[in-house]
Short mmCIF file of C-alpha atoms in Angstrom, two decimals:
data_model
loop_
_atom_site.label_atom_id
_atom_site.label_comp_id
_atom_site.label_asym_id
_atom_site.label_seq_id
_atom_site.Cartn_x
_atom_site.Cartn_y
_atom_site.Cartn_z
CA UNK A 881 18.92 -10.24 4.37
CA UNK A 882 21.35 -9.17 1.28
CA UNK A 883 21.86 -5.81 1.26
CA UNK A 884 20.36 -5.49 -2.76
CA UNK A 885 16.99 -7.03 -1.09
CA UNK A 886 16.70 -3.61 0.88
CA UNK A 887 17.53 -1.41 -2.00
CA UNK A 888 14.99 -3.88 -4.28
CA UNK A 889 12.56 -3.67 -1.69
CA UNK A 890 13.33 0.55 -0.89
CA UNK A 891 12.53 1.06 -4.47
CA UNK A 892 9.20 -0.86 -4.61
CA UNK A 893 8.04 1.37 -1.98
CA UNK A 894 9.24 4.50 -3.43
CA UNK A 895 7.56 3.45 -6.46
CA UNK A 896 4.07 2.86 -4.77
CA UNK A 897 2.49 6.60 -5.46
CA UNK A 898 2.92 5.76 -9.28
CA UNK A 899 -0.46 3.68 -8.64
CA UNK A 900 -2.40 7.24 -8.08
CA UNK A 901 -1.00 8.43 -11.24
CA UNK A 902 -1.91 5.35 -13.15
CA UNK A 903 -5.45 5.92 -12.08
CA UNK A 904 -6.35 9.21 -12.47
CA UNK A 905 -4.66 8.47 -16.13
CA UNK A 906 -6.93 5.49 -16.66
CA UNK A 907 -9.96 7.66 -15.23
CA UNK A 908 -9.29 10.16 -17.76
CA UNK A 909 -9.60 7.71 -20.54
CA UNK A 910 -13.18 6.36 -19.12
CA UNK A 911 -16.22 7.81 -20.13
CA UNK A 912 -17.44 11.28 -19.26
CA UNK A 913 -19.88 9.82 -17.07
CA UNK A 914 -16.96 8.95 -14.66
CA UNK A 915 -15.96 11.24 -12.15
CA UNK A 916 -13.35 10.75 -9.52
CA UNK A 917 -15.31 12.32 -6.94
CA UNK A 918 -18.93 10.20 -7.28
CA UNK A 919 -17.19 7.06 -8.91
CA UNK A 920 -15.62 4.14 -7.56
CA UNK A 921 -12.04 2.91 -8.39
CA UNK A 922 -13.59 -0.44 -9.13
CA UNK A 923 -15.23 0.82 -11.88
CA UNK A 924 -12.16 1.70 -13.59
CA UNK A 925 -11.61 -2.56 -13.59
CA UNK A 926 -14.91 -2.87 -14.65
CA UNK A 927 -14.77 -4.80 -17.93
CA UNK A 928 -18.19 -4.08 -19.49
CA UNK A 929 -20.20 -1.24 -19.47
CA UNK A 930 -22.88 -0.60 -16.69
CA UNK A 931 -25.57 1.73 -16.02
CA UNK A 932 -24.74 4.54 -13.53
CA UNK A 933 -27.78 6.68 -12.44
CA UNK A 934 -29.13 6.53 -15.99
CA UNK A 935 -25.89 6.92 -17.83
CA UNK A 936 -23.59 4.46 -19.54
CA UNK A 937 -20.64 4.15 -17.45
CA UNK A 938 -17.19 2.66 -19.77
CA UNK A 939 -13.47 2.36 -18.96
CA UNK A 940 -11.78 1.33 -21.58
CA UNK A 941 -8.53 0.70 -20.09
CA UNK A 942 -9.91 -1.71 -17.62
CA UNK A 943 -7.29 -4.16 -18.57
CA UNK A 944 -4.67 -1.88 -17.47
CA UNK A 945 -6.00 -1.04 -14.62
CA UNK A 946 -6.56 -4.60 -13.39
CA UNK A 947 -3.28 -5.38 -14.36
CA UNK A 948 -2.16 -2.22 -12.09
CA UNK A 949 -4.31 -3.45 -9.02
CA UNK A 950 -1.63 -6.77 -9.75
CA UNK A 951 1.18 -4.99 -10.07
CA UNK A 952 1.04 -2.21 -7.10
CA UNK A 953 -0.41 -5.05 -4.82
CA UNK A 954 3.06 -7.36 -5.43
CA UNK A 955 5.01 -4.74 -5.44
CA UNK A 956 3.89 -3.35 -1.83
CA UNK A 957 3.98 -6.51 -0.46
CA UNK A 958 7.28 -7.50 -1.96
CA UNK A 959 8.92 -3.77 -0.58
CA UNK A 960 7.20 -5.14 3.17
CA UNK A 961 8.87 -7.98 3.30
CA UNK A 962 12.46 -6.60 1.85
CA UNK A 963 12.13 -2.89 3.27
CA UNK A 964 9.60 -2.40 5.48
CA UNK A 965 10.77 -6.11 7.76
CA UNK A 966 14.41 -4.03 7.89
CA UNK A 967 13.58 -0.85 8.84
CA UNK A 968 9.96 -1.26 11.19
CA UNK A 969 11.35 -2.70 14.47
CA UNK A 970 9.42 -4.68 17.24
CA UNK A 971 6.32 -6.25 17.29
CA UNK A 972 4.42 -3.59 15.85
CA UNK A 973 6.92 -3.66 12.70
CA UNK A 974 6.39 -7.32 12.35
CA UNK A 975 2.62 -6.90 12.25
CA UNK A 976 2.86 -3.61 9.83
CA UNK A 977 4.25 -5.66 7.26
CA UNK A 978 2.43 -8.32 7.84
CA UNK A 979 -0.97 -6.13 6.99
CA UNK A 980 1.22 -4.33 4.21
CA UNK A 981 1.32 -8.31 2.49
CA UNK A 982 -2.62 -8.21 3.29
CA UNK A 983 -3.00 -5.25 1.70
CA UNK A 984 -0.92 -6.28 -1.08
CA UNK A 985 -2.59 -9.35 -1.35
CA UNK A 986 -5.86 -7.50 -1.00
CA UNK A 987 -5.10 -5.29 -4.32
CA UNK A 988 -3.98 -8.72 -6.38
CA UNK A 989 -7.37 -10.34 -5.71
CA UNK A 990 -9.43 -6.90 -7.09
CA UNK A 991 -7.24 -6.76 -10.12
CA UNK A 992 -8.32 -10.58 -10.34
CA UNK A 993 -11.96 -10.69 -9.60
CA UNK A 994 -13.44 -7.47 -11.32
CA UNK A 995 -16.44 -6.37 -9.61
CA UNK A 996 -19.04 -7.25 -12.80
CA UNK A 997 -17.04 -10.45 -13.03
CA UNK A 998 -17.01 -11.89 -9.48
CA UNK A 999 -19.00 -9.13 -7.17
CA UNK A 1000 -18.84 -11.29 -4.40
CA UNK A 1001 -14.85 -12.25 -4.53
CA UNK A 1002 -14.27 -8.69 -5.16
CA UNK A 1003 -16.15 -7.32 -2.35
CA UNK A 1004 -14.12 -9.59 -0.11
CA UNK A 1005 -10.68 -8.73 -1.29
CA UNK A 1006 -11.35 -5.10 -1.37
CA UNK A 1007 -12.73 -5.37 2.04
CA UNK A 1008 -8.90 -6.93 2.64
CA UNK A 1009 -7.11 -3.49 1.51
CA UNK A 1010 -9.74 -1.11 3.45
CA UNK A 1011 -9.27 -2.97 6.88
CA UNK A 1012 -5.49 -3.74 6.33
CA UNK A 1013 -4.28 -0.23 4.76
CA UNK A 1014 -5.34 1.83 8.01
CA UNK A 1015 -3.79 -1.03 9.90
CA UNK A 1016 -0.48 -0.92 8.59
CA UNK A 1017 0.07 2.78 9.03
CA UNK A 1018 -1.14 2.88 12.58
CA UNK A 1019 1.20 0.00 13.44
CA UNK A 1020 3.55 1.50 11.11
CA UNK A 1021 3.58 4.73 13.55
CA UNK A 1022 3.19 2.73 16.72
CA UNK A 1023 6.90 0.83 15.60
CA UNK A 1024 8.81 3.88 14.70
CA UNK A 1025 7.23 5.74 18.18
CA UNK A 1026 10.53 5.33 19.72
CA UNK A 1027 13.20 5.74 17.53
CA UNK A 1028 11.56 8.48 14.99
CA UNK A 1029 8.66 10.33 17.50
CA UNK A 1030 7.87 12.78 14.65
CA UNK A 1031 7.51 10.42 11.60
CA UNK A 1032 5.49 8.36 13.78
CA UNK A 1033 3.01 11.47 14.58
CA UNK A 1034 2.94 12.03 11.25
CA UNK A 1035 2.23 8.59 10.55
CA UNK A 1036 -0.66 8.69 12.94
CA UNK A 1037 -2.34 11.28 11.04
CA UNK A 1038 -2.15 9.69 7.83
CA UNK A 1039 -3.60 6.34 9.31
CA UNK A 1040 -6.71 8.45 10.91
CA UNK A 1041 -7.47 10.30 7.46
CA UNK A 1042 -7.26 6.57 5.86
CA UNK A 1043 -9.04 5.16 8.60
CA UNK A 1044 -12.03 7.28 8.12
CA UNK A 1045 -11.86 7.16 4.32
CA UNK A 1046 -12.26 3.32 4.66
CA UNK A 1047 -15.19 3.33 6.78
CA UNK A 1048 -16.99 6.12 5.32
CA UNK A 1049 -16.98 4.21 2.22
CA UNK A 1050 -17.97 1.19 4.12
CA UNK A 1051 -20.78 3.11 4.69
CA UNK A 1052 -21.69 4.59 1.46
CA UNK A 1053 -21.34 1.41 -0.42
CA UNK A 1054 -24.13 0.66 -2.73
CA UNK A 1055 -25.53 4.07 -2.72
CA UNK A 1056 -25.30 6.91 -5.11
CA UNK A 1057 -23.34 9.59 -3.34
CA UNK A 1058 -21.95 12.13 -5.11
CA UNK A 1059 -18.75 11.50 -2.50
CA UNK A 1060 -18.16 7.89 -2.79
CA UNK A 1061 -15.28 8.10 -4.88
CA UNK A 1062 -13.57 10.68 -2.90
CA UNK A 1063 -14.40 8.90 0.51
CA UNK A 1064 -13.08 5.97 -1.12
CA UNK A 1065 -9.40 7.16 -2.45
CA UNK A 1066 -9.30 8.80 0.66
CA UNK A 1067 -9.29 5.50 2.48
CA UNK A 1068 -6.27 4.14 -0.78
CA UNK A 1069 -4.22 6.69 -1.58
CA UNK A 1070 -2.72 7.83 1.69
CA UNK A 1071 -1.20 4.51 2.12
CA UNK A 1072 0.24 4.55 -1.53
CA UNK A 1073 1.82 8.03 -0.94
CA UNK A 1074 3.48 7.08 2.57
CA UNK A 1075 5.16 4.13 2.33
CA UNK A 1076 7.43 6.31 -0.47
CA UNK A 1077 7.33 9.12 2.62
CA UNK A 1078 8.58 6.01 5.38
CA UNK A 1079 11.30 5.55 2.44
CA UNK A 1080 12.52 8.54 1.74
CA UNK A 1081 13.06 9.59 5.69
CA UNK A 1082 14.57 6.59 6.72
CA UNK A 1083 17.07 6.90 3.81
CA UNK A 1084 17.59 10.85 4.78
CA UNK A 1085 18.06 9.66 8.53
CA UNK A 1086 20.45 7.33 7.88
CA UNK A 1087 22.93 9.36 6.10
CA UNK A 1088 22.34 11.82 8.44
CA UNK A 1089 23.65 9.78 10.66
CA UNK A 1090 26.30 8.44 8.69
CA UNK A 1091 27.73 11.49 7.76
CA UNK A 1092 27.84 13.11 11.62
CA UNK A 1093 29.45 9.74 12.79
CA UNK A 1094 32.43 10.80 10.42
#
């Protein structure tokens, strides 16, 4: 693979934690009935407004945040394939990335298929990024065990705190919990966040060893 792919695909992944960003900005525009603790991120794609415990629930910038859930989705894939296939070795590499693309591909479909639009689509991609995100850090750690013991700890942690953000929302979809939308991001964002952190250290440990081989 061209040496450009890795830096293309290196900068896709160092680009990923933008998508937190994007979404508390596009929370902040949605109506005061939304809160990022008790609300869903779906309902930031939501393109009408809905009835939430009594209240009218909007996001006006649903469009942009569909168009994000596109965007962050290729983009993580893409960096798997270009970064994350150079730099995670073995088997458990090969299947990281491949549950990165899931993931990725997981994120694409919920921009798609908003959940007012298509409830049933969406619930089946989403269900794609809660199962595959956890996934790909665990194997993610498992591949850099090895060669990087202490990113791969590290790694471990991060899949366990996205692990049980995904199934704790599994479980507190369809209710009213004043959590679900913490539980939730917990089970997203740590995923976002680390595949900048994989970045970055590989990068450091590479000129690290570069410049004590000279």
């Amino acid at each position: 693979m061209p040496r450009g792919a890795g830096l293309l695909g290196a900068a896709l992944w160092t680009l990923q934690p933008l998508y937190v960003l994007v979404e508390l900005l596009i929370g902040l525009r949605a109506s005061a009935d939304y809160s990022f603790a008790g609300s869903t991120v779906s309902d930031l794609g939501d393109s009408a407004c809905r009835q939430v415990r009594g209240d009218l629930l909007c996001s006006p910038w649903h469009a942009g945040m569909n168009a994000a859930f596109i965007w962050f989705g290729c983009t993580l894939a893409l960096g798997a394939v270009l970064f994350g296939a150079r730099h995670l070795p073995g088997r458990a590499g090969r299947a990281a990335v491949l549950m990165w693309c899931v993931s990725g591909l997981g994120s694409i479909g919920v921009g798609l298929f908003p959940v007012n639009e298509d409830p049933v689509a969406h619930g089946i991609v989403a269900l794609l990024v809660f199962v595959a995100q956890p996934l790909a850090l665990l194997l993610a750690g498992l591949s850099l065990r090895a060669s990087r013991p202490r990113l791969a700890a590290a790694t471990y942690v991060v899949a366990a705190a996205s692990a049980i953000g995904a199934v704790g929302f599994g479980l507190l979809v369809g209710s009213h919990s004043p959590v679900i939308g913490a539980v939730e991001r917990l089970g997203l964002w740590p995923g976002y966040v680390w595949v900048c952190v994989l970045v970055v250290s590989t990068v450091r440990g590479r000129s690290a060893q570069t410049y004590g081989a000279r």
